[in-house]
XYZ file of C-alpha atoms in Angstrom:
705
model
C 9.538 5.606 6.884
C 7.766 2.374 6.110
C 5.385 1.677 8.955
C 3.907 -1.801 8.487
C 1.979 -1.443 11.750
C 0.147 1.509 10.261
C 0.502 0.615 6.629
C -2.838 1.354 4.967
C -4.798 -1.801 4.220
C -5.167 -0.615 0.666
C -7.412 -1.816 -2.134
C -4.559 -2.568 -4.517
C -0.816 -2.692 -4.743
C 0.514 0.829 -5.009
C 0.778 1.897 -8.625
C 4.050 3.533 -7.712
C 5.517 0.081 -7.007
C 4.473 -1.724 -10.116
C 2.450 -0.615 -8.380
C -5.912 -8.821 -6.115
C -20.790 -20.293 -6.961
C -23.862 -22.178 -7.554
C -25.810 -24.209 -5.094
C -28.511 -23.079 -2.712
C -29.491 -19.523 -3.549
C -28.854 -17.024 -0.754
C -31.004 -13.957 -0.305
C -29.249 -10.667 0.223
C -29.557 -9.540 3.812
C -32.076 -6.750 4.183
C -30.860 -3.572 5.897
C -32.401 -2.669 9.215
C -33.722 0.470 7.546
C -34.032 1.331 3.845
C -30.789 2.691 2.481
C -30.863 5.970 0.658
C -30.641 5.461 -3.083
C -27.574 6.936 -4.691
C -27.735 9.963 -6.916
C -26.953 7.694 -9.840
C -30.060 5.632 -9.096
C -32.193 8.721 -8.559
C -31.194 10.056 -11.936
C -31.323 6.701 -13.717
C -34.466 7.389 -15.715
C -32.352 8.292 -18.736
C -30.416 5.394 -20.328
C -26.772 5.337 -19.298
C -24.358 6.161 -22.104
C -22.564 3.197 -23.616
C -19.260 4.547 -22.397
C -20.186 3.490 -18.863
C -19.294 -0.062 -19.914
C -18.231 -0.992 -23.441
C -19.680 -4.465 -23.997
C -17.729 -4.810 -27.252
C -14.719 -5.501 -25.021
C -16.306 -8.761 -23.813
C -15.017 -11.958 -25.394
C -18.022 -14.018 -26.527
C -15.735 -16.966 -27.257
C -15.058 -17.415 -23.526
C -17.680 -18.869 -21.198
C -18.264 -16.469 -18.303
C -18.994 -19.416 -15.992
C -15.624 -20.999 -16.779
C -13.282 -18.012 -17.020
C -14.968 -14.795 -15.980
C -11.749 -12.798 -15.996
C -11.021 -13.909 -19.539
C -14.589 -13.202 -20.639
C -14.414 -9.623 -19.361
C -10.770 -8.744 -19.822
C -8.869 -10.872 -22.350
C -9.731 -8.735 -25.378
C -8.717 -5.562 -23.569
C -5.466 -7.098 -22.338
C -4.585 -8.279 -25.862
C -5.233 -4.798 -27.236
C -3.343 -3.022 -24.463
C 0.181 -4.432 -24.060
C 2.309 -3.392 -21.108
C 4.257 -0.212 -21.922
C 8.021 -0.679 -21.889
C 8.410 1.629 -18.899
C 5.988 -0.437 -16.811
C 6.130 -3.827 -15.145
C 2.344 -4.155 -15.288
C -0.612 -2.463 -16.976
C -4.307 -2.459 -16.183
C -7.298 -0.440 -15.068
C -5.554 0.891 -11.960
C -2.460 1.789 -13.941
C -4.397 3.487 -16.726
C -6.283 5.639 -14.235
C -3.040 6.351 -12.370
C -1.468 7.388 -15.677
C -4.315 9.852 -16.206
C -3.706 11.211 -12.718
C 0.011 11.518 -13.467
C -0.696 13.485 -16.638
C -2.873 15.893 -14.671
C -0.192 16.228 -12.002
C 2.414 16.721 -14.719
C 0.525 19.723 -16.022
C 0.267 21.134 -12.501
C 3.975 20.803 -11.693
C 5.047 22.074 -15.116
C 2.973 25.208 -14.551
C 4.370 25.523 -11.036
C 7.951 25.267 -12.316
C 7.316 27.737 -15.114
C 5.885 30.318 -12.709
C 7.910 29.489 -9.585
C 10.111 32.563 -9.657
C 7.093 34.879 -9.759
C 4.914 32.862 -7.372
C 4.342 34.194 -3.851
C 7.468 33.579 -1.812
C 7.156 30.448 0.288
C 3.920 29.307 -1.368
C 3.389 25.617 -2.095
C 3.228 26.521 -5.783
C 6.745 27.940 -5.585
C 8.158 25.067 -3.548
C 6.640 22.405 -5.781
C 7.853 24.313 -8.816
C 11.414 24.556 -7.502
C 11.493 20.914 -6.433
C 10.327 19.743 -9.847
C 12.549 22.219 -11.676
C 15.673 21.102 -9.812
C 14.927 17.456 -10.582
C 14.491 18.141 -14.294
C 17.824 20.013 -14.504
C 19.890 17.117 -15.848
C 22.868 19.304 -16.664
C 23.212 20.470 -13.058
C 22.951 16.901 -11.777
C 25.605 15.639 -14.206
C 27.916 18.485 -13.282
C 27.534 17.751 -9.559
C 28.349 14.047 -9.996
C 28.317 12.407 -6.586
C 29.506 15.564 -4.821
C 26.184 15.871 -2.932
C 26.884 12.683 -0.951
C 30.613 13.204 -0.393
C 30.138 14.700 3.102
C 28.294 11.533 4.158
C 30.900 9.287 2.559
C 33.670 11.194 4.327
C 31.873 10.863 7.654
C 31.582 7.105 7.089
C 35.261 6.846 6.167
C 36.152 8.532 9.478
C 34.388 5.912 11.651
C 36.837 4.120 13.936
C 34.785 1.974 16.318
C 31.260 0.826 17.204
C 30.582 3.958 19.246
C 31.347 6.041 16.168
C 28.946 3.888 14.127
C 26.168 4.326 16.693
C 26.735 8.086 16.793
C 26.693 8.248 12.995
C 23.358 6.418 12.856
C 21.829 8.650 15.521
C 22.895 11.803 13.698
C 21.666 10.437 10.378
C 18.216 9.856 11.840
C 18.135 13.401 13.181
C 18.793 14.560 9.609
C 15.861 12.469 8.379
C 18.146 9.834 6.845
C 17.196 6.438 8.282
C 19.567 3.475 8.070
C 19.338 -0.134 9.381
C 15.963 0.385 11.089
C 13.014 2.759 10.873
C 11.580 5.159 13.421
C 8.353 7.126 13.430
C 5.067 7.786 15.151
C 1.960 5.636 15.365
C -1.117 5.047 17.460
C -0.428 3.016 20.585
C -1.935 -0.440 20.065
C -3.210 -0.405 23.656
C -4.196 3.278 23.863
C -4.921 4.209 20.262
C -6.037 7.713 21.150
C -2.357 8.598 21.729
C 0.690 8.564 19.457
C 3.894 6.834 20.533
C 7.260 6.133 18.936
C 7.792 2.977 16.897
C 11.045 1.418 15.765
C 10.794 -1.168 13.020
C 13.000 -3.676 11.214
C 14.511 -2.448 7.961
C 17.969 -2.217 6.411
C 17.671 -4.795 3.610
C 18.303 -4.124 -0.064
C 16.545 -7.277 -1.276
C 12.733 -7.596 -1.019
C 12.398 -10.111 1.855
C 14.481 -12.371 4.076
C 13.897 -15.314 1.706
C 15.910 -13.568 -0.982
C 18.955 -13.912 1.287
C 18.341 -17.429 2.571
C 16.429 -19.480 -0.012
C 18.522 -21.307 -2.669
C 15.910 -20.470 -5.319
C 16.969 -16.802 -5.097
C 20.668 -17.458 -5.773
C 20.497 -15.626 -9.117
C 19.000 -12.540 -7.484
C 21.718 -12.564 -4.812
C 24.408 -12.789 -7.489
C 22.855 -9.885 -9.380
C 22.558 -7.901 -6.152
C 26.277 -8.374 -5.472
C 26.990 -6.956 -8.908
C 24.697 -4.021 -8.270
C 26.345 -3.227 -4.932
C 29.800 -3.335 -6.475
C 28.811 -1.132 -9.432
C 27.193 1.395 -7.079
C 30.356 1.606 -5.002
C 32.486 1.974 -8.129
C 30.393 4.990 -9.130
C 31.515 6.627 -5.861
C 35.191 6.177 -6.747
C 35.883 2.787 -5.141
C 38.180 0.566 -7.218
C 36.612 -2.454 -8.929
C 38.604 -4.901 -6.809
C 37.755 -3.192 -3.530
C 34.118 -2.719 -4.575
C 33.752 -6.472 -5.062
C 35.180 -7.166 -1.597
C 32.903 -4.571 -0.028
C 29.882 -6.011 -1.861
C 30.583 -9.369 -0.240
C 30.720 -7.627 3.135
C 27.417 -5.850 2.516
C 25.592 -9.016 1.504
C 26.969 -10.906 4.515
C 25.909 -8.058 6.810
C 22.386 -7.888 5.392
C 22.058 -11.660 5.563
C 22.520 -11.498 9.337
C 19.831 -8.817 9.547
C 17.581 -10.941 7.326
C 17.921 -13.972 9.583
C 16.573 -11.897 12.478
C 13.789 -10.288 10.436
C 10.179 -11.355 10.164
C 8.805 -12.419 6.779
C 5.890 -10.397 5.285
C 3.278 -12.940 6.358
C 4.640 -12.893 9.930
C 4.366 -9.107 10.050
C 0.606 -9.378 9.602
C 0.428 -10.514 13.236
C -0.102 -7.565 15.624
C 2.280 -8.972 18.251
C 5.048 -8.798 15.638
C 4.280 -5.137 15.054
C 4.098 -3.884 18.639
C 6.379 -4.500 21.619
C 6.031 -1.758 24.212
C 9.095 -1.156 26.408
C 10.550 1.556 28.576
C 13.701 3.265 27.378
C 15.585 1.517 30.176
C 14.347 -1.910 29.096
C 15.093 -1.151 25.449
C 18.698 -0.437 26.397
C 18.879 -3.954 27.841
C 17.998 -5.346 24.407
C 20.655 -3.170 22.753
C 23.389 -2.507 25.339
C 25.658 -1.082 22.627
C 23.053 1.401 21.373
C 21.614 4.021 23.723
C 17.965 4.760 23.102
C 18.091 7.630 25.576
C 20.824 9.210 23.465
C 18.893 8.433 20.288
C 15.681 10.096 21.451
C 17.530 13.108 22.762
C 19.156 13.629 19.364
C 15.739 13.357 17.685
C 14.404 15.928 20.161
C 11.651 13.499 21.137
C 10.340 13.053 24.668
C 9.464 9.454 25.495
C 7.134 9.188 28.471
C 6.351 5.652 29.611
C 7.955 3.972 26.629
C 7.825 3.158 22.941
C 7.442 0.138 20.651
C 10.679 -1.735 19.974
C 8.588 -3.637 17.503
C 10.828 -6.610 16.681
C 13.172 -7.190 19.645
C 14.933 -10.121 17.939
C 15.906 -7.869 15.052
C 17.195 -5.160 17.367
C 19.171 -7.677 19.397
C 20.899 -8.726 16.154
C 21.485 -5.078 15.255
C 23.196 -4.677 18.613
C 25.326 -7.782 18.035
C 26.461 -6.355 14.716
C 27.416 -3.134 16.465
C 29.476 -5.122 18.939
C 31.065 -7.714 16.673
C 30.995 -6.674 13.017
C 34.260 -5.042 11.899
C 34.027 -1.298 11.399
C 35.125 -1.859 7.810
C 32.007 -3.973 7.234
C 29.783 -1.292 8.740
C 31.492 1.266 6.499
C 30.871 -0.836 3.387
C 27.210 -1.286 4.346
C 26.623 2.388 5.116
C 28.625 3.597 2.100
C 26.551 1.460 -0.240
C 23.205 2.449 1.229
C 24.008 6.158 1.156
C 24.798 5.851 -2.550
C 21.864 3.538 -3.235
C 19.381 5.859 -1.503
C 20.762 8.864 -3.391
C 20.964 7.218 -6.833
C 17.627 8.522 -8.187
C 18.736 12.093 -7.404
C 22.284 12.019 -8.769
C 23.622 11.446 -12.288
C 22.138 9.364 -15.071
C 24.755 6.676 -14.418
C 23.549 6.243 -10.828
C 19.868 6.198 -11.824
C 20.444 3.756 -14.693
C 22.469 1.435 -12.474
C 19.680 1.297 -9.898
C 17.051 0.701 -12.561
C 19.087 -2.114 -14.114
C 18.813 -4.090 -10.884
C 15.497 -3.114 -9.328
C 13.675 -2.464 -12.590
C 15.072 -4.948 -15.101
C 16.431 -7.766 -12.946
C 13.823 -7.918 -10.188
C 10.742 -6.650 -12.062
C 11.469 -7.443 -15.713
C 10.741 -3.887 -16.835
C 12.506 -3.195 -20.173
C 12.798 0.584 -19.980
C 13.081 3.182 -17.277
C 10.278 5.684 -16.887
C 10.905 9.069 -18.494
C 12.595 11.628 -16.288
C 9.460 13.688 -15.713
C 7.630 10.717 -14.190
C 10.540 9.906 -11.913
C 10.865 13.494 -10.755
C 7.107 13.743 -10.288
C 7.355 10.635 -8.120
C 9.908 12.455 -5.998
C 7.582 15.459 -5.703
C 4.863 13.109 -4.503
C 7.227 11.531 -1.976
C 8.444 14.854 -0.632
C 5.442 17.168 -0.995
C 2.620 14.858 -2.017
C -0.057 16.389 0.159
C 0.844 19.879 -1.057
C 0.531 18.693 -4.640
C -2.772 17.105 -3.635
C -4.056 20.498 -2.547
C -3.446 21.831 -6.060
C -4.820 18.648 -7.650
C -8.098 18.810 -5.747
C -8.695 22.443 -6.697
C -8.540 21.420 -10.335
C -10.031 17.929 -10.388
C -12.484 17.237 -7.559
C -15.795 18.996 -7.013
C -17.940 19.207 -3.869
C -20.720 17.555 -5.878
C -18.543 14.487 -6.531
C -17.735 14.295 -2.833
C -21.428 14.432 -1.917
C -22.349 11.678 -4.383
C -19.556 9.473 -3.087
C -20.755 10.059 0.476
C -24.179 8.660 -0.426
C -22.614 5.489 -1.774
C -20.488 5.146 1.358
C -23.581 5.429 3.554
C -25.502 2.853 1.519
C -22.724 0.283 1.503
C -22.001 0.772 5.193
C -25.678 0.138 5.931
C -25.480 -3.076 3.932
C -22.446 -4.190 5.956
C -24.314 -3.543 9.182
C -27.220 -5.651 7.934
C -24.840 -8.461 6.989
C -23.390 -8.483 10.505
C -26.822 -8.425 12.129
C -28.024 -11.357 10.001
C -25.013 -13.651 10.380
C -26.053 -17.171 11.315
C -22.687 -18.223 12.747
C -21.899 -15.343 15.135
C -23.243 -15.032 18.661
C -25.293 -12.047 19.818
C -22.485 -11.091 22.206
C -19.871 -10.735 19.462
C -22.368 -9.163 17.065
C -23.039 -6.404 19.557
C -19.347 -5.529 19.666
C -19.021 -5.784 15.893
C -21.852 -3.295 15.487
C -20.220 -1.062 18.096
C -17.109 -1.051 15.920
C -19.207 -0.382 12.819
C -20.766 2.609 14.601
C -17.347 4.218 15.103
C -16.202 3.955 11.470
C -15.015 7.329 10.162
C -15.313 7.586 6.354
C -13.072 10.188 4.695
C -13.700 11.111 1.100
C -11.589 12.935 -1.463
C -9.135 14.985 0.577
C -8.361 16.205 4.111
C -10.517 18.763 5.858
C -7.341 20.636 6.771
C -4.216 20.920 4.651
C -0.664 20.624 5.955
C 1.504 23.661 6.607
C 4.706 23.693 4.533
C 6.104 27.016 5.748
C 9.099 25.401 7.479
C 10.392 23.710 4.325
C 12.978 25.524 2.204
C 13.331 24.494 -1.447
C 15.730 25.997 -4.003
C 15.575 25.862 -7.804
C 19.042 24.420 -8.383
C 19.959 21.592 -5.983
C 17.795 18.510 -6.367
C 19.544 16.283 -3.841
C 19.553 19.015 -1.182
C 15.846 19.597 -1.804
C 15.053 15.903 -1.450
C 17.003 15.705 1.801
C 15.321 18.863 3.116
C 11.874 17.453 2.356
C 12.809 14.136 3.952
C 13.955 15.831 7.126
C 10.876 18.069 7.196
C 8.513 15.114 6.819
C 10.406 13.085 9.414
C 10.121 15.963 11.849
C 6.423 16.336 11.063
C 5.935 12.649 11.795
C 7.865 12.318 15.048
C 6.459 15.567 16.423
C 3.192 13.648 16.866
C 4.734 11.421 19.535
C 3.092 12.042 22.889
C 0.123 13.820 21.288
C -3.481 12.704 20.680
C -4.184 10.698 17.539
C -5.818 12.773 14.803
C -8.371 10.520 13.114
C -8.962 13.115 10.421
C -5.395 13.006 9.150
C -4.828 11.232 5.839
C -2.191 8.587 5.134
C -2.659 8.742 1.355
C -2.626 11.700 -1.029
C -5.769 12.778 -2.946
C -4.074 12.096 -6.297
C -3.454 8.420 -5.432
C -5.565 5.833 -7.263
C -6.248 3.619 -4.274
C -8.216 3.477 -1.016
C -7.396 2.205 2.457
C -8.521 1.218 5.920
C -6.505 2.036 9.043
C -7.152 -0.362 11.957
C -5.655 1.873 14.651
C -8.016 4.777 13.981
C -10.863 2.792 12.382
C -11.127 5.026 9.320
C -11.988 4.189 5.719
C -10.410 6.518 3.179
C -11.216 7.182 -0.486
C -8.874 9.619 -2.291
C -10.251 11.859 -5.020
C -8.333 10.131 -7.818
C -10.163 6.818 -7.434
C -13.577 8.470 -7.617
C -13.556 8.274 -11.421
C -14.491 5.665 -14.066
C -14.280 2.684 -14.019
C -14.831 2.965 -10.256
C -17.311 5.820 -10.130
C -19.292 7.474 -12.909
C -22.070 9.938 -12.111
C -23.648 9.224 -15.509
C -23.653 5.437 -15.119
C -26.351 3.079 -13.876
C -26.216 1.923 -10.273
C -24.815 -1.500 -11.134
C -21.647 0.021 -12.554
C -21.093 2.224 -9.523
C -21.837 -0.461 -6.956
C -19.668 -2.987 -8.800
C -16.895 -0.410 -8.855
C -16.597 2.141 -6.071
C -19.346 0.427 -4.056
C -17.240 -2.728 -3.848
C -14.194 -0.583 -3.008
C -16.120 0.995 -0.131
C -17.261 -2.426 1.016
C -13.707 -3.729 0.701
C -12.258 -1.049 2.967
C -15.081 -1.357 5.498
C -14.630 -5.152 5.521
C -10.976 -4.655 6.429
C -12.244 -3.682 9.859
C -13.340 -7.302 10.186
C -10.606 -9.202 8.330
C -8.050 -11.477 10.006
C -5.976 -8.488 11.153
C -8.566 -5.717 11.484
C -10.793 -7.980 13.566
C -8.122 -7.936 16.260
C -8.720 -4.210 16.848
C -11.778 -2.685 18.490
C -13.763 0.348 17.419
C -11.380 2.684 19.231
C -8.394 1.255 17.368
C -7.017 -0.765 20.269
C -5.563 -4.230 19.780
C -8.123 -5.967 21.996
C -10.080 -9.181 21.632
C -13.817 -8.515 21.292
C -14.728 -12.048 20.216
C -16.007 -15.047 22.140
C -13.686 -18.026 21.838
C -16.265 -20.003 19.891
C -16.947 -17.185 17.413
C -13.243 -16.703 16.750
C -12.876 -20.427 16.057
C -15.783 -20.273 13.589
C -14.264 -17.208 11.909
C -10.876 -18.917 11.596
C -12.469 -22.043 10.113
C -14.159 -19.938 7.441
C -11.064 -17.891 6.645
C -8.979 -21.075 6.451
C -11.127 -22.050 3.460
C -10.214 -18.765 1.790
C -6.528 -19.432 2.484
C -6.896 -22.827 0.815
C -8.718 -21.323 -2.166
C -5.932 -18.876 -2.922
C -3.134 -21.304 -2.081
C -4.397 -23.417 -4.961
C -3.921 -20.680 -7.569
C -0.830 -20.735 -9.829
C -1.199 -17.523 -11.845
C 2.073 -17.523 -13.835
C 2.007 -19.923 -16.791
C 5.793 -20.031 -17.098
C 6.103 -20.854 -13.380
C 3.467 -23.525 -12.630
C 4.973 -24.225 -9.216
C 4.614 -20.610 -8.050
C 1.509 -20.436 -5.860
C -0.317 -17.508 -4.306
C 0.347 -17.266 -0.559
C -3.174 -17.551 0.824
C -2.071 -16.527 4.305
C -0.210 -13.415 3.144
C -3.149 -12.312 0.978
C -5.874 -13.342 3.426
C -6.800 -9.860 4.636
C -7.288 -8.528 1.118
C -9.208 -11.621 0.045
C -11.541 -11.344 3.041
C -12.084 -7.681 2.167
C -12.820 -8.511 -1.484
C -15.345 -11.184 -0.539
C -17.027 -9.090 2.140
C -16.895 -5.917 0.077
C -18.429 -7.447 -3.018
C -21.231 -9.053 -1.016
C -22.213 -5.869 0.811
C -21.988 -3.807 -2.390
C -24.311 -6.315 -4.061
C -26.744 -6.008 -1.143
C -26.665 -2.214 -1.422
C -27.386 -2.460 -5.145
C -30.457 -4.588 -4.451
C -31.785 -1.939 -2.064
C -31.209 0.781 -4.661
C -33.021 -1.283 -7.296
C -35.876 -1.994 -4.897
C -36.323 1.747 -4.529
C -36.389 2.003 -8.337
C -38.109 -1.176 -9.567
C -38.245 0.176 -13.101
C -34.469 -0.200 -13.221
C -34.317 -3.671 -11.677
C -35.689 -5.478 -14.714
C -34.076 -3.319 -17.347
C -31.242 -4.555 -19.511
C -28.545 -2.207 -20.748
C -26.661 -3.358 -23.844
C -28.214 -6.777 -23.283
C -27.064 -7.235 -19.678
C -29.053 -7.114 -16.446
C -28.077 -4.913 -13.546
C -26.805 -7.937 -11.616
C -24.634 -8.949 -14.545
C -23.304 -5.412 -15.028
C -22.434 -5.300 -11.333
C -20.116 -8.290 -11.679
C -18.847 -7.170 -15.078
C -17.607 -3.901 -13.631
C -16.015 -5.666 -10.664
C -13.968 -7.787 -13.060
C -13.165 -4.782 -15.259
C -11.608 -3.002 -12.295
C -9.060 -5.849 -12.038
C -8.217 -6.138 -15.728
C -4.579 -6.026 -16.635
C -1.381 -7.951 -17.266
C 1.951 -8.186 -15.501
C 5.475 -9.227 -16.410
C 6.535 -12.590 -15.033
C 9.385 -11.233 -12.906
C 7.142 -8.629 -11.334
C 4.473 -11.275 -10.765
C 6.987 -13.494 -8.955
C 8.155 -10.546 -6.866
C 4.590 -9.730 -5.854
C 3.807 -13.336 -4.950
C 6.689 -13.112 -2.467
C 6.000 -9.675 -1.051
C 2.515 -8.357 -1.796
C -0.495 -8.880 0.522
C -2.731 -8.565 -2.550
C -3.455 -11.523 -4.790
C -2.813 -11.077 -8.526
C -5.475 -8.899 -10.128
C -6.689 -11.629 -12.493
C -7.547 -13.777 -9.474
C -9.280 -10.963 -7.627
C -11.638 -10.694 -10.609
C -12.834 -14.260 -9.996
C -11.998 -15.156 -6.384
C -14.868 -13.425 -4.620
C -17.580 -13.905 -7.298
C -16.910 -17.645 -7.448
C -18.107 -17.863 -3.826
C -21.330 -15.924 -4.456
C -24.585 -17.671 -5.464
C -25.691 -14.294 -6.801
C -22.996 -14.502 -9.471
C -24.018 -18.004 -10.491
C -27.652 -16.912 -10.713
C -26.788 -13.798 -12.728
C -24.928 -15.779 -15.415
C -26.919 -19.057 -15.150
C -23.844 -21.011 -14.059
C -24.178 -24.634 -12.980
C -22.497 -26.766 -10.307
C -19.223 -28.001 -11.719
C -18.470 -24.761 -13.580
C -15.093 -23.254 -12.697
C -16.749 -20.090 -11.393
C -19.026 -22.027 -9.025
C -17.722 -23.047 -5.623
C -20.155 -25.231 -3.691
C -20.343 -27.215 -0.475
C -17.228 -27.141 1.692
C -15.318 -25.230 -0.992
C -17.659 -22.243 -0.875
C -16.444 -19.493 1.426
C -18.982 -17.417 3.361
C -17.716 -15.020 6.025
C -19.401 -11.625 6.302
């Protein structure tokens, strides 16, 4: 399930979805105690190999003080066009592609040896899951037979009670429709897991796609997609068109009662604790007692009915929408959900709408990548166990731990030296800092997959079995203590995240590689890469959303009123900065949503500052490195160069528009310049002057952490 209340505050948009200052010189805050120099600094006596940063990629025709992203990245972008099976391409995507190729080798070997692998082993199950997905002949022969039992059950519905019973049973099978349900830390008692229901049920990206006139073309295309999907299940063209109209009308009512992405960043829109009895008052036509019993979940004092307005509308649709409209809606979503696992016609139809129409992607990804994506969705942590054995060493984990410690120390020093925060709030901020739990590479304990049965010859059944198994794994946590050591991201994912309800910062193995981390590189490269990532995730604990949670993960105010007002005034400047950006040349009226992207922008600004501070400490411990130039660039310059390199890339216009509407991350090209333009250290490093585009001064300069 999608759990926005627990959704990792990740460094970048998921690659699976594509997948963000001159003036008075400031001195870097000095840590309370000297930070331990990283291994890279300790071993920096030998010159770093040129491969750590290829300066030939820099564009000398572009002034770094005017367009730093262009200076660092334009030549690379011109030489690396977006592949036809991608909607974007950049540093994240290239590293993710490398990870995919490694995973591909692992699953191919698993499939080849599955029959002889130990019975019930993860190697066998991964092998069978991948093998069944790659068997195109079997999928074509099956047609849409795998979903016929569900379609027949939908056809048999006669009244609203039947619809409610169908939904309840579907959830018990791990097949969620209309809304989502899962476990999560209680916002008021984060040491315990409770049940959460959450708005869902829409086929278009956000409520605006249903209601805003500017999305009329997308709605028209969506109607066509719905109708074609229904036709593939045997519905006549005429009837499919009528049912498509019913589906869109149904979803539009859900959309009207749904929160927009920016509204969901507010904790009170993510958590609404009620007893089962009180929840039944919100939905008198849907019994939560009956629902929880069917899920075999015991609800003690209550659960989070996270968006009561949405669930009240869901109940009204149960009471008033014709059964035929419910049938059209459910029939379409069963087929839509199953499309990637059925015939080529189903998969191509889905890609035509979601890939081509919404994202502007010319070609579908090859079958092996799509099936590998399914393996990651169904057994991602099991695949991660095999990935880590092959790709991640204890030595790499130890080196990354040193960097984490150094950057965290720099963040603590920043907090202690703030000139705008009172001692009272600082004390609580440091208390939160003290309870950070960094997790590096992979979990200490791997999941048990013994209860999951996978066969070599039925892809759809395997996907459904994995979905049910993972749903059961999730909801079995309800009523149990929160496990802070559990991971919400697989080791093979090129990303990192912060979780506000357990106060953990998490760095999967796959991101601990160049350009983020290179054991053979100078400190500037590592601090400008993974150091800034570490600082970014740690800063999430103090962004506009994370700052509303204490060190134990509870949604509690730990600020004085005056300090919160000062914080909001500073973050409002960052909102204004990003609101002013129009990143798509062909759409000059399309602005970044500074409020939606605020948390990530705060984390970028805070993370880059604390990483820079940590670099200065490392260089102080090794003064011979501080004054040295590598390939003609100082350590300070290389720090910012690598930060910008991390965000290099290009994106198709349709995908860019989609992300402006839905993604809490700003476009990558703006993340390369947004934070540095607020830092006097950047201006000093490149001798920029007031008035240069990369120099924000006076009231325009944003200083938070």
